[in-house]
GROMACS .gro file of C-alpha atoms in nm:
model
  145
    1MET     CA    1   3.030  -0.529   2.046
    2GLN     CA    2   2.956  -0.703   1.716
    3LYS     CA    3   2.681  -0.965   1.714
    4PRO     CA    4   2.780  -1.315   1.610
    5VAL     CA    5   2.718  -1.387   1.242
    6ALA     CA    6   2.449  -1.645   1.322
    7ALA     CA    7   2.254  -1.387   1.526
    8GLN     CA    8   2.274  -1.134   1.242
    9GLU     CA    9   2.147  -1.386   0.990
   10SER     CA   10   1.854  -1.482   1.209
   11ALA     CA   11   1.755  -1.114   1.227
   12VAL     CA   12   1.684  -1.116   0.852
   13PRO     CA   13   1.309  -1.136   0.802
   14LYS     CA   14   1.197  -1.466   0.661
   15ALA     CA   15   0.931  -1.495   0.394
   16LYS     CA   16   0.585  -1.524   0.544
   17ARG     CA   17   0.418  -1.855   0.488
   18ASN     CA   18   0.092  -1.850   0.300
   19THR     CA   19  -0.189  -1.940   0.535
   20TRP     CA   20  -0.555  -1.963   0.442
   21GLN     CA   21  -0.612  -1.634   0.624
   22ARG     CA   22  -0.341  -1.456   0.429
   23GLU     CA   23  -0.472  -1.595   0.102
   24ALA     CA   24  -0.826  -1.491   0.196
   25VAL     CA   25  -0.708  -1.134   0.260
   26ARG     CA   26  -0.512  -1.131  -0.067
   27GLY     CA   27  -0.816  -1.262  -0.258
   28ALA     CA   28  -1.052  -1.009  -0.099
   29LEU     CA   29  -0.809  -0.727  -0.174
   30ASP     CA   30  -0.773  -0.842  -0.536
   31SER     CA   31  -1.152  -0.829  -0.578
   32THR     CA   32  -1.185  -0.479  -0.430
   33GLU     CA   33  -1.179  -0.165  -0.642
   34GLY     CA   34  -0.964   0.119  -0.515
   35PHE     CA   35  -0.828   0.156  -0.164
   36VAL     CA   36  -1.001  -0.008   0.131
   37SER     CA   37  -0.953  -0.003   0.508
   38ALA     CA   38  -0.875  -0.314   0.709
   39GLN     CA   39  -1.215  -0.281   0.879
   40ALA     CA   40  -1.401  -0.267   0.547
   41LEU     CA   41  -1.206  -0.563   0.410
   42HIS     CA   42  -1.273  -0.757   0.731
   43ALA     CA   43  -1.646  -0.684   0.702
   44HIS     CA   44  -1.639  -0.801   0.338
   45LEU     CA   45  -1.469  -1.126   0.440
   46ARG     CA   46  -1.712  -1.182   0.731
   47ASP     CA   47  -2.011  -1.114   0.503
   48GLY     CA   48  -1.874  -1.390   0.279
   49GLY     CA   49  -1.875  -1.634   0.572
   50SER     CA   50  -1.511  -1.611   0.677
   51THR     CA   51  -1.418  -1.652   1.043
   52ILE     CA   52  -1.099  -1.449   1.004
   53GLY     CA   53  -1.025  -1.201   1.283
   54LEU     CA   54  -0.970  -0.829   1.239
   55ALA     CA   55  -0.619  -0.843   1.388
   56THR     CA   56  -0.528  -1.109   1.132
   57VAL     CA   57  -0.655  -0.887   0.850
   58TYR     CA   58  -0.442  -0.599   0.980
   59ARG     CA   59  -0.131  -0.820   0.997
   60ALA     CA   60  -0.188  -0.971   0.653
   61LEU     CA   61  -0.240  -0.628   0.493
   62ALA     CA   62   0.072  -0.488   0.658
   63ASP     CA   63   0.273  -0.788   0.536
   64LEU     CA   64   0.135  -0.758   0.182
   65ALA     CA   65   0.226  -0.387   0.176
   66THR     CA   66   0.576  -0.454   0.309
   67GLU     CA   67   0.632  -0.720   0.044
   68GLY     CA   68   0.507  -0.494  -0.237
   69ASP     CA   69   0.192  -0.695  -0.309
   70ALA     CA   70  -0.032  -0.413  -0.187
   71ASP     CA   71  -0.021  -0.036  -0.203
   72SER     CA   72  -0.079   0.147   0.124
   73LEU     CA   73  -0.160   0.508   0.200
   74GLN     CA   74  -0.271   0.716   0.493
   75GLN     CA   75  -0.594   0.911   0.460
   76ASP     CA   76  -0.756   1.093   0.751
   77GLY     CA   77  -0.534   0.902   0.994
   78GLU     CA   78  -0.633   0.560   0.860
   79SER     CA   79  -0.428   0.314   0.656
   80LEU     CA   80  -0.592   0.215   0.330
   81TYR     CA   81  -0.481  -0.069   0.104
   82ARG     CA   82  -0.531  -0.197  -0.249
   83ALA     CA   83  -0.386  -0.477  -0.452
   84CYS     CA   84  -0.076  -0.355  -0.631
   85THR     CA   85  -0.084  -0.409  -1.005
   86THR     CA   86   0.285  -0.350  -1.065
   87ASP     CA   87   0.603  -0.437  -0.883
   88LYS     CA   88   0.778  -0.124  -1.009
   89HIS     CA   89   0.799   0.199  -0.810
   90HIS     CA   90   0.502   0.417  -0.897
   91HIS     CA   91   0.271   0.690  -0.772
   92HIS     CA   92  -0.106   0.736  -0.764
   93LEU     CA   93  -0.378   0.980  -0.856
   94ILE     CA   94  -0.663   0.914  -0.613
   95CYS     CA   95  -1.018   1.049  -0.627
   96ARG     CA   96  -1.125   1.182  -0.287
   97VAL     CA   97  -1.490   1.110  -0.367
   98CYS     CA   98  -1.508   0.761  -0.518
   99GLY     CA   99  -1.158   0.626  -0.451
  100ARG     CA  100  -1.077   0.567  -0.817
  101THR     CA  101  -0.700   0.522  -0.842
  102VAL     CA  102  -0.468   0.561  -1.138
  103GLU     CA  103  -0.107   0.447  -1.124
  104ILE     CA  104   0.123   0.708  -1.276
  105GLN     CA  105   0.489   0.754  -1.359
  106ALA     CA  106   0.641   1.076  -1.230
  107ASP     CA  107   0.995   1.103  -1.364
  108PRO     CA  108   1.037   1.469  -1.258
  109VAL     CA  109   0.946   1.369  -0.900
  110GLU     CA  110   1.204   1.089  -0.910
  111ARG     CA  111   1.477   1.330  -1.022
  112TRP     CA  112   1.375   1.591  -0.766
  113ALA     CA  113   1.372   1.339  -0.478
  114GLN     CA  114   1.720   1.210  -0.562
  115GLN     CA  115   1.854   1.565  -0.605
  116VAL     CA  116   1.715   1.685  -0.270
  117ALA     CA  117   1.848   1.376  -0.093
  118ALA     CA  118   2.194   1.419  -0.246
  119GLU     CA  119   2.202   1.792  -0.160
  120HIS     CA  120   2.156   1.698   0.205
  121GLY     CA  121   2.400   1.408   0.201
  122PHE     CA  122   2.137   1.134   0.206
  123THR     CA  123   2.176   0.807   0.019
  124ASN     CA  124   1.935   0.521  -0.051
  125ALA     CA  125   1.646   0.770  -0.040
  126SER     CA  126   1.292   0.654  -0.100
  127HIS     CA  127   0.964   0.842  -0.116
  128VAL     CA  128   0.588   0.810  -0.154
  129VAL     CA  129   0.387   1.053  -0.365
  130ASP     CA  130   0.010   1.029  -0.394
  131ILE     CA  131  -0.197   1.304  -0.555
  132PHE     CA  132  -0.554   1.347  -0.433
  133GLY     CA  133  -0.827   1.520  -0.630
  134GLU     CA  134  -1.161   1.452  -0.796
  135CYS     CA  135  -1.184   1.229  -1.100
  136ALA     CA  136  -1.366   1.352  -1.410
  137SER     CA  137  -1.679   1.145  -1.333
  138CYS     CA  138  -1.714   1.280  -0.978
  139THR     CA  139  -1.647   1.637  -1.095
  140ALA     CA  140  -1.917   1.603  -1.362
  141ALA     CA  141  -2.166   1.452  -1.115
  142ARG     CA  142  -2.103   1.734  -0.870
  143ALA     CA  143  -2.156   1.993  -1.147
  144GLU     CA  144  -2.491   1.834  -1.240
  145ALA     CA  145  -2.616   1.832  -0.880
   0.00000   0.00000   0.00000
């Protein structure tokens, strides 16, 4: 049975309103280098005198990632976030040691993903590609040690 039109329209997610908590999370994320966990961001906010709760930080980060204002990745079973510097689809090179992150274009990956999806009859395919390694600085520091 088809839902009434009004019910379908109400199921469309509405834009989140900007609360002081959400803006505090956005500001803290903007001032953080590289990817950060919700717990680390929460600790940073609390150290700055904020009374924001950890659950609120988690919700705000998830919303920012969903809306494209933050990049999100999974590392060792934990979600990490960073302020997104572009609204275009992109990929990352991420240093496993220091967290340095470089946004990269990967046109061959884009073509490959669309080709594989089409071969299997999929449409509207999306993907996430992050490459982990050691940046030049961390590699050099390790070699000197």
